[in-house]
PDB file of C-alpha atoms in Angstrom:
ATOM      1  CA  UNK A   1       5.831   9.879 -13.947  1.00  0.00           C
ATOM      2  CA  UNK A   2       5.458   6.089 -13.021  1.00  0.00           C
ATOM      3  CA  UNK A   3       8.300   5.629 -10.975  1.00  0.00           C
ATOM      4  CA  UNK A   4       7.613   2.036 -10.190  1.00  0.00           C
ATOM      5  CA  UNK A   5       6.144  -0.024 -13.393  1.00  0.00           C
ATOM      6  CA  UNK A   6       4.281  -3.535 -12.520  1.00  0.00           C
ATOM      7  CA  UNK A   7       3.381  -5.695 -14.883  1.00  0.00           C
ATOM      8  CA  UNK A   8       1.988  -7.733 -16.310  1.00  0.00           C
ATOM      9  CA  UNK A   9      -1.800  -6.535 -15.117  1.00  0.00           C
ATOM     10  CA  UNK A  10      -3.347  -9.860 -14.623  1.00  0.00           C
ATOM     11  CA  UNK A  11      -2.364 -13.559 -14.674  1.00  0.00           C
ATOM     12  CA  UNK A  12      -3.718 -16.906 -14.432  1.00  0.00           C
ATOM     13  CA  UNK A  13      -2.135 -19.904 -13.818  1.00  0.00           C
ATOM     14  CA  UNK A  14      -2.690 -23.933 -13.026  1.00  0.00           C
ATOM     15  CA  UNK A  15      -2.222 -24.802  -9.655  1.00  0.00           C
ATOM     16  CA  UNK A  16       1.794 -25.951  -9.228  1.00  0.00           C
ATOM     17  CA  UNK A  17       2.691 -23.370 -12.160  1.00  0.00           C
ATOM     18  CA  UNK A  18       5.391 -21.033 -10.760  1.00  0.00           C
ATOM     19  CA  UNK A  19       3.594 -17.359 -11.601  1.00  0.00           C
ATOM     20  CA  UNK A  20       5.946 -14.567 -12.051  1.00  0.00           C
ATOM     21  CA  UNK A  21       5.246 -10.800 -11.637  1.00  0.00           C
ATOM     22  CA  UNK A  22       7.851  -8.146 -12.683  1.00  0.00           C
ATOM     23  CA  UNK A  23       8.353  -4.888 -11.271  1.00  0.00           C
ATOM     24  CA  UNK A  24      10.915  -2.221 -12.692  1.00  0.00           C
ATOM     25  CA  UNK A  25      11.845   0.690 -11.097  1.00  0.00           C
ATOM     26  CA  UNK A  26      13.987   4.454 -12.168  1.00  0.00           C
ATOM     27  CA  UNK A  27      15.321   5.814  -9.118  1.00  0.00           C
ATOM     28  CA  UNK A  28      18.459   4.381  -8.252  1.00  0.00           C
ATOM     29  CA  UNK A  29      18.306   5.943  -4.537  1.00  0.00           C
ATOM     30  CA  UNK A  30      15.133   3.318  -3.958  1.00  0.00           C
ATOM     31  CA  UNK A  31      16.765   1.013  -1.268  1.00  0.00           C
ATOM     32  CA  UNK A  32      14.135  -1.636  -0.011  1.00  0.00           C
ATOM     33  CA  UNK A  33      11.708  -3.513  -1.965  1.00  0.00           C
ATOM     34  CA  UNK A  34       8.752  -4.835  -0.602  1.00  0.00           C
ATOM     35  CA  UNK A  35       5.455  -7.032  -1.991  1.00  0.00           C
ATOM     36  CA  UNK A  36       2.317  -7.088  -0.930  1.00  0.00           C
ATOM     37  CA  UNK A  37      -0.690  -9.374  -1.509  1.00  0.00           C
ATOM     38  CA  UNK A  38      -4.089  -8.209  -1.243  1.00  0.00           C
ATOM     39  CA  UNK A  39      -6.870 -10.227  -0.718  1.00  0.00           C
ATOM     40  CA  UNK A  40     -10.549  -9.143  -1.746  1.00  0.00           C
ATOM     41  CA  UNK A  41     -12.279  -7.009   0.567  1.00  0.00           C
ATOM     42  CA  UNK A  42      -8.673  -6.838   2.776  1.00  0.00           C
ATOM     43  CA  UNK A  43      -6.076  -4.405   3.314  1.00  0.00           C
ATOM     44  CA  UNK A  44      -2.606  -5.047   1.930  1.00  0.00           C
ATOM     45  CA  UNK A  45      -0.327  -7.342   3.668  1.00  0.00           C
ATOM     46  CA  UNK A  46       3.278  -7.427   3.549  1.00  0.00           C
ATOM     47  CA  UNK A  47       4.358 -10.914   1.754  1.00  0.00           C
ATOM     48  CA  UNK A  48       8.526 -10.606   1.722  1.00  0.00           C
ATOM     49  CA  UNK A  49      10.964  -7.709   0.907  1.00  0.00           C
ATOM     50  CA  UNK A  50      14.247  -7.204  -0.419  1.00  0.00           C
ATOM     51  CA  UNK A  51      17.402  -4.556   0.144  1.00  0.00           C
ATOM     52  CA  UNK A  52      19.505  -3.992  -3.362  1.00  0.00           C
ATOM     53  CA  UNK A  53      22.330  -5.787  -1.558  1.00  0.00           C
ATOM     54  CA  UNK A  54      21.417  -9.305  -1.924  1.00  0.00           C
ATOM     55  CA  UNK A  55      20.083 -10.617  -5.754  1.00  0.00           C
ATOM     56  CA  UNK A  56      17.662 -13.252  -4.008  1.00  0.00           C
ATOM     57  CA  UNK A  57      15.503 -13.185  -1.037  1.00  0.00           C
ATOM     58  CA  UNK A  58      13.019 -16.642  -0.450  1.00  0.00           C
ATOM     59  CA  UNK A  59      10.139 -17.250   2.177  1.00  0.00           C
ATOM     60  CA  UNK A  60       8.905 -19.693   1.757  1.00  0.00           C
ATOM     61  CA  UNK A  61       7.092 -20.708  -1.544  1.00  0.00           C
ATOM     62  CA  UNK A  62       7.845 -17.150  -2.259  1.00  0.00           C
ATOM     63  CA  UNK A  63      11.003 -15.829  -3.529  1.00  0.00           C
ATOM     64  CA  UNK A  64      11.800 -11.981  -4.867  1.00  0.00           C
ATOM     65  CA  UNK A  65      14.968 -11.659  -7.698  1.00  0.00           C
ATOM     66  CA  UNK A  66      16.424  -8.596  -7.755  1.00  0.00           C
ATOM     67  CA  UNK A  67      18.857  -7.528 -10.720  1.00  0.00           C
ATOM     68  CA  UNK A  68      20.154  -3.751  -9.329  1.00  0.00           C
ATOM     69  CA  UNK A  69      22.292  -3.368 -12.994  1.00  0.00           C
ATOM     70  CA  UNK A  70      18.594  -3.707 -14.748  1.00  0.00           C
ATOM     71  CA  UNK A  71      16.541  -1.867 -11.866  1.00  0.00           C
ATOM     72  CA  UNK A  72      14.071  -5.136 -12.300  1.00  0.00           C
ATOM     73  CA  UNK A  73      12.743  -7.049  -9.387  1.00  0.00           C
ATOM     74  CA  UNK A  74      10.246  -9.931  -9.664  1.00  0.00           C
ATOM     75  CA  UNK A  75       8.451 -12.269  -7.218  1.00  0.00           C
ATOM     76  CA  UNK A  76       7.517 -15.976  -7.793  1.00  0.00           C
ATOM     77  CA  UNK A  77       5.304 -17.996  -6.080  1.00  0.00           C
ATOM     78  CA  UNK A  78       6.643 -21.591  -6.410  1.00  0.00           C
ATOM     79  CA  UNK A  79       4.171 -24.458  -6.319  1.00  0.00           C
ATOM     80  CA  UNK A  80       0.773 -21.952  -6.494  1.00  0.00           C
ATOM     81  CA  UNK A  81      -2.453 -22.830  -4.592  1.00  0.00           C
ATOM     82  CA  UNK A  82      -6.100 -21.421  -5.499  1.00  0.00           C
ATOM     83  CA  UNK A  83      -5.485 -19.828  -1.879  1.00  0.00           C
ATOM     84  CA  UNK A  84      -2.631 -17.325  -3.446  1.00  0.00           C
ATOM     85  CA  UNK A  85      -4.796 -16.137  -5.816  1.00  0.00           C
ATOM     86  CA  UNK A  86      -4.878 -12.224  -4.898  1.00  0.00           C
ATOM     87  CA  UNK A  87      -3.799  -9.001  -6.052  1.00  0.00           C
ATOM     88  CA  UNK A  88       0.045  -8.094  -5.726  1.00  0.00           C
ATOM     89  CA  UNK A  89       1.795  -5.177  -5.450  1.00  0.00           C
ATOM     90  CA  UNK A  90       5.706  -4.179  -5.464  1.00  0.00           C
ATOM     91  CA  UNK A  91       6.982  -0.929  -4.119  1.00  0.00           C
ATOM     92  CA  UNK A  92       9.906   0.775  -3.569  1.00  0.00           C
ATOM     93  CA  UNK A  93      11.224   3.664  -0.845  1.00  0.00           C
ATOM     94  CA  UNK A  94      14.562   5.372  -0.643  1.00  0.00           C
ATOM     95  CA  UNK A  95      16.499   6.231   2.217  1.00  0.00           C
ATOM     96  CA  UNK A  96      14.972   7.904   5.530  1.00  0.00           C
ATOM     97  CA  UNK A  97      12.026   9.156   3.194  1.00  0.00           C
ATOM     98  CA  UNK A  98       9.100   7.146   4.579  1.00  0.00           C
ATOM     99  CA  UNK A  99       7.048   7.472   1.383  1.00  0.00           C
ATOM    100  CA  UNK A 100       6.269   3.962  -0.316  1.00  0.00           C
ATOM    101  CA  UNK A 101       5.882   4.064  -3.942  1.00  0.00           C
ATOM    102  CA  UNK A 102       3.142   1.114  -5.238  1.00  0.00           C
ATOM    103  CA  UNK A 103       3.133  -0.446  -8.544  1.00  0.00           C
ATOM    104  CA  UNK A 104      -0.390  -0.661 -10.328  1.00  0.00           C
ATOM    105  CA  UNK A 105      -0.663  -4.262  -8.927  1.00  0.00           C
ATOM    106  CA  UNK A 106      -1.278  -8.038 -10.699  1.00  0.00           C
ATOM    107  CA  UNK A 107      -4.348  -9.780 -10.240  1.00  0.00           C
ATOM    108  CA  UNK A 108      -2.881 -13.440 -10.047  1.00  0.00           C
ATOM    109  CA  UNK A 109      -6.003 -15.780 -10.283  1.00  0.00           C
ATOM    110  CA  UNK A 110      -4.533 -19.399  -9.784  1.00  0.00           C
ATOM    111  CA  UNK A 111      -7.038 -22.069 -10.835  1.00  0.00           C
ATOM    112  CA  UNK A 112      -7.158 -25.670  -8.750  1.00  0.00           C
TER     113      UNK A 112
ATOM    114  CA  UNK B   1      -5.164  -8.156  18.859  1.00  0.00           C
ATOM    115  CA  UNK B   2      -3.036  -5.735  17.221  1.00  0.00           C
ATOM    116  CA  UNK B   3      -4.799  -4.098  14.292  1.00  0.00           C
ATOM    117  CA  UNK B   4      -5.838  -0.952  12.483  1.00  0.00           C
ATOM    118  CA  UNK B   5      -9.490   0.157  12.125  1.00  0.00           C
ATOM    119  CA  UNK B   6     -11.168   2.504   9.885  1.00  0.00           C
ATOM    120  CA  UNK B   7     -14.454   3.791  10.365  1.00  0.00           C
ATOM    121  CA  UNK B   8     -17.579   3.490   8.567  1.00  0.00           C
ATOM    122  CA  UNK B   9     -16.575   0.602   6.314  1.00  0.00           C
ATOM    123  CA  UNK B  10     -18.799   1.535   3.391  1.00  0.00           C
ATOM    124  CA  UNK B  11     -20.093   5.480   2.761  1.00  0.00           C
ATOM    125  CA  UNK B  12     -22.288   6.916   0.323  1.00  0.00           C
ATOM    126  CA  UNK B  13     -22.923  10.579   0.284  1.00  0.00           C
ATOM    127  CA  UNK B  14     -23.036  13.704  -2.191  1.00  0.00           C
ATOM    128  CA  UNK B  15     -21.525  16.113  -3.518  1.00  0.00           C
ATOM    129  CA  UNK B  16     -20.094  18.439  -1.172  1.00  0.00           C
ATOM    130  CA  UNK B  17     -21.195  17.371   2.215  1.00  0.00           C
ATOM    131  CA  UNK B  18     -18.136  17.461   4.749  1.00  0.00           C
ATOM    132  CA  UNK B  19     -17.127  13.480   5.914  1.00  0.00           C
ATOM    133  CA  UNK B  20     -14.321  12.235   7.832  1.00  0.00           C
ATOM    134  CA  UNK B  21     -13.447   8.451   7.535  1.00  0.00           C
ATOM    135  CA  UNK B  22     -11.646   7.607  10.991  1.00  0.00           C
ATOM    136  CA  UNK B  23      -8.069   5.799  11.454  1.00  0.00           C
ATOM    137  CA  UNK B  24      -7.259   3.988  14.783  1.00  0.00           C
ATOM    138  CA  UNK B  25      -4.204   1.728  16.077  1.00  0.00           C
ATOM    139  CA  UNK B  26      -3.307  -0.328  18.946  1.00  0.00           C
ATOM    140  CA  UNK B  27       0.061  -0.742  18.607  1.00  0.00           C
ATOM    141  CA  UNK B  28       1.432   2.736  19.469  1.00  0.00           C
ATOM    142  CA  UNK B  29       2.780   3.127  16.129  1.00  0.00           C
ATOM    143  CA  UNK B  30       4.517   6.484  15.305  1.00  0.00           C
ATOM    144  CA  UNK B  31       3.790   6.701  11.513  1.00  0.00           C
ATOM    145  CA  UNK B  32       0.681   6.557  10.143  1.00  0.00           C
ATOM    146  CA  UNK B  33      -0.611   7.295   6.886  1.00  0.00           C
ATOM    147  CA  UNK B  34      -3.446   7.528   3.626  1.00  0.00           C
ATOM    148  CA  UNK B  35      -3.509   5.882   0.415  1.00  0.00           C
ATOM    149  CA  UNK B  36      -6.569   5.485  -1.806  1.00  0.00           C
ATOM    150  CA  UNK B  37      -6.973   2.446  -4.170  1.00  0.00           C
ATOM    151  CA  UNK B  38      -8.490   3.057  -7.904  1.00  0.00           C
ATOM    152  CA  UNK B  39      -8.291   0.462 -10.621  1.00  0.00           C
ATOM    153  CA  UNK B  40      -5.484   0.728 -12.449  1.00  0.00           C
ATOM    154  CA  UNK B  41      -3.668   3.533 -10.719  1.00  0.00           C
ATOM    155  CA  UNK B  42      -3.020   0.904  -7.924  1.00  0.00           C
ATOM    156  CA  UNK B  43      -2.117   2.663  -4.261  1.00  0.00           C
ATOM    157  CA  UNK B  44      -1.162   6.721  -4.366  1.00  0.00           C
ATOM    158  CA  UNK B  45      -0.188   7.805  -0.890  1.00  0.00           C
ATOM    159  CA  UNK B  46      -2.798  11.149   0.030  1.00  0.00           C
ATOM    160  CA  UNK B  47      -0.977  11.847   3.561  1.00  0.00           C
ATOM    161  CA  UNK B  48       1.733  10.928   6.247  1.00  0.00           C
ATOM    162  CA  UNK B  49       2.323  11.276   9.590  1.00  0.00           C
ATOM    163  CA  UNK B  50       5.181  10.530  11.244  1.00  0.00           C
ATOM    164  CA  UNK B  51       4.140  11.519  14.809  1.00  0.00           C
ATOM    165  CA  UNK B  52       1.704  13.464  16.900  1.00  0.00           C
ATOM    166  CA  UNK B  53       1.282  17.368  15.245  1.00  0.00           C
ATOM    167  CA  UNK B  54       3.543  16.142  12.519  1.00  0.00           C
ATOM    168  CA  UNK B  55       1.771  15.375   9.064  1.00  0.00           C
ATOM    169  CA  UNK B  56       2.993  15.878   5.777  1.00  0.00           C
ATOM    170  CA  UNK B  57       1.593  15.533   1.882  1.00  0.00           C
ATOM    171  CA  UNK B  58       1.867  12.565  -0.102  1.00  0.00           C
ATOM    172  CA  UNK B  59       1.412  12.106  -3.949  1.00  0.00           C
ATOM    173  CA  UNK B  60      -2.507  13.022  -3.896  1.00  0.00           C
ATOM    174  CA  UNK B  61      -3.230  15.591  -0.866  1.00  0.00           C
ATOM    175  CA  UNK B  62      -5.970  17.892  -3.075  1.00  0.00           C
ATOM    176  CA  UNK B  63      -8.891  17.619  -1.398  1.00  0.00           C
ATOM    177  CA  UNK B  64      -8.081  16.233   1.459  1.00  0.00           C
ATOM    178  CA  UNK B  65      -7.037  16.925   5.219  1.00  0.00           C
ATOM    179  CA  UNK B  66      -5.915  14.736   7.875  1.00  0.00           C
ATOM    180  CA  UNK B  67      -4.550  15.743  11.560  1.00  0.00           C
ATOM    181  CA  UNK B  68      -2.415  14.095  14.219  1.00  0.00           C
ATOM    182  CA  UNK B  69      -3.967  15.085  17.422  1.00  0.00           C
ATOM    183  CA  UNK B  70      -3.512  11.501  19.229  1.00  0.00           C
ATOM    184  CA  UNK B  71      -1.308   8.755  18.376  1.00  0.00           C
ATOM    185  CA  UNK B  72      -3.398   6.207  17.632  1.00  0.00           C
ATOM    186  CA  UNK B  73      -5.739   8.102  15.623  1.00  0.00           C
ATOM    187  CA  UNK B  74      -5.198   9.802  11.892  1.00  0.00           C
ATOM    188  CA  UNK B  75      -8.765  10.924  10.866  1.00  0.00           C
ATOM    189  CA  UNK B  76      -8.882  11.564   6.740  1.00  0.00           C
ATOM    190  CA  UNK B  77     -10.994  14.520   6.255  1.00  0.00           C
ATOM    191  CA  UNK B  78     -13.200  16.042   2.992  1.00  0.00           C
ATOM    192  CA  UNK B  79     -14.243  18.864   3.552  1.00  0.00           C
ATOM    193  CA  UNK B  80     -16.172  19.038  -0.158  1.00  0.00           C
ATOM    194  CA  UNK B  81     -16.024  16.176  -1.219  1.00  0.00           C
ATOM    195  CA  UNK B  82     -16.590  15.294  -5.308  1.00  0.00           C
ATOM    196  CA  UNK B  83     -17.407  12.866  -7.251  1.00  0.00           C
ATOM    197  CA  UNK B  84     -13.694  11.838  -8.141  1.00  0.00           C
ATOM    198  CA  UNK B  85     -13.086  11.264  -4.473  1.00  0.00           C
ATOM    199  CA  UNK B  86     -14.587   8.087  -4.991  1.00  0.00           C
ATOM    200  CA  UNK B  87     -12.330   5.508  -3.876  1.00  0.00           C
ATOM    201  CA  UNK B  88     -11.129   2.565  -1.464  1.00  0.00           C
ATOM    202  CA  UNK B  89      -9.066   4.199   1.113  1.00  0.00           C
ATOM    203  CA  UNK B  90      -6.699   2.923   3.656  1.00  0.00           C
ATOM    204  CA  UNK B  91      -5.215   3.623   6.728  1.00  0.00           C
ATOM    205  CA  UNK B  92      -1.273   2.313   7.024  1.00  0.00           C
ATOM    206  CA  UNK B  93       0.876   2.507  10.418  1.00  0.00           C
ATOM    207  CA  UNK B  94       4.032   1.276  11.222  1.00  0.00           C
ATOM    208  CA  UNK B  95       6.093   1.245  14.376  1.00  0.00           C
ATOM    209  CA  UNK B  96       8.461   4.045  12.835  1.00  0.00           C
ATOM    210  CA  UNK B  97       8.331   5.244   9.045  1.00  0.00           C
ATOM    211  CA  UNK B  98      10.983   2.808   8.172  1.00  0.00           C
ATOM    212  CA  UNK B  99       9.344  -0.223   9.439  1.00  0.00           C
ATOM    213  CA  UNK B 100       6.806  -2.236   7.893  1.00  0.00           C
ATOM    214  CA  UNK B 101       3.460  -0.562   7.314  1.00  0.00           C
ATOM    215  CA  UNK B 102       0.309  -2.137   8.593  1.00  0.00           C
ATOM    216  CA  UNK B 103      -2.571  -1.232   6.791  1.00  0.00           C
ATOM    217  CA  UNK B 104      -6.830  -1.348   7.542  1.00  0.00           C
ATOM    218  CA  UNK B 105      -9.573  -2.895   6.392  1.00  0.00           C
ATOM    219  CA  UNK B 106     -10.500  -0.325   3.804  1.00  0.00           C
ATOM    220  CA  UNK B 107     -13.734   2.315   3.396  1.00  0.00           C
ATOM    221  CA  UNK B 108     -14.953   1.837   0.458  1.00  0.00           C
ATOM    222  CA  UNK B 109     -16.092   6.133  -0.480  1.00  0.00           C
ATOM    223  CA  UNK B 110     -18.815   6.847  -2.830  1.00  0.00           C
ATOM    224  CA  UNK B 111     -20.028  10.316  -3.795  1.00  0.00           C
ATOM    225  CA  UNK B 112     -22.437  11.137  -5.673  1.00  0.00           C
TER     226      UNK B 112
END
């Protein structure tokens, strides 16, 4: 069972276009959000997170929605470089379990 | 610098001949932990630790050992390893399990 569903897989946008990458999730005890970005050859980094108390959390160029009624949270990337072009991944974790649940990830290729 | 290493990098090796893939931090971190990367199945966490002599099974723990004898270090261990151990796995920590995770530079496992 998926319990985290990314999508879409891969997408490629112009540099300036706003990219968006969705993330839906089942288990309403999942309490923090976060996204990471992977570069090539890298481990993941953490890029922003998000607690189901708030419906919008920005850093930045990059800003997370978060629509608890739908159990949907996305991430855009406002004004995208060639230099954000990675791999992204959402996750979720409930409670005091420290387990970290990873979406499939996006392969965002941005082109200049 | 505060990081996490993972040691070798890159391994090739066959079917059934015993490995371990090293995990250190600097940053006296309590939790540590194990994912492995395949395409399209994104990040699946193997095992956990959230501090010395305390380690725990994640969503993929067939196959694989780990111990907690030191802090810093969280060595992954195959005992027999097979060909669909071949992955990219990484090392996380993070100050406590809540916080956020920190994760290594990868080994990239091939067996043959």
């Amino acid at each position: 069972q998926q319990q985290v569903k990314q999508s879409p897989q891969s997408l490629i946008v112009q540099k300036g276009g706003i990219p968006i990458i969705n993330c839906a999730y089942e288990n309403t005890a999942f309490d923090y959000f976060p996204w990471y970005q992977q570069f090539p050859g890298k481990g993941p980094a953490l890029l922003i997170a998000i607690r189901p108390d708030v419906s919008e959390k920005k850093e930045g160029r990059f800003t997370i929605s978060f629509n608890k009624s739908a159990k949907q949270f996305s991430l855009h990337i406002m004004d995208s470089q060639p230099g954000d072009s990675a791999t992204y991944f959402c996750a979720a974790r409930k409670g005091s379990n420290y387990k970290l649940t990873f979406g499939k990830g996006t392969l965002l290729t941005v082109n200049p | 610098e505060a990081q996490v290493t993972q040691n070798p990098r890159y391994l090739i090796t066959v079917t059934g001949k015993k490995l371990t893939v090293t995990c250190s931090q600097n940053m006296n971190h309590e939790y540590m932990s194990w994912y492995r990367q395949d395409p399209g199945l994104g990040l699946r966490q193997i095992y956990y630790s959230m501090n010395v002599e305390v380690t725990d099974k994640g969503d993929v723990p067939e196959g694989y050992k780990v111990s907690r004898k030191e802090k810093r270090n969280f060595p992954l261990i195959l005992e027999s390893p097979s060909p669909n151990q071949t992955s990219l796995y990484f090392c996380a920590s993070s100050l406590q399990g809540l916080d956020t995770q920190y994760f290594g530079p990868g080994t990239r496992l091939t067996v043959l």
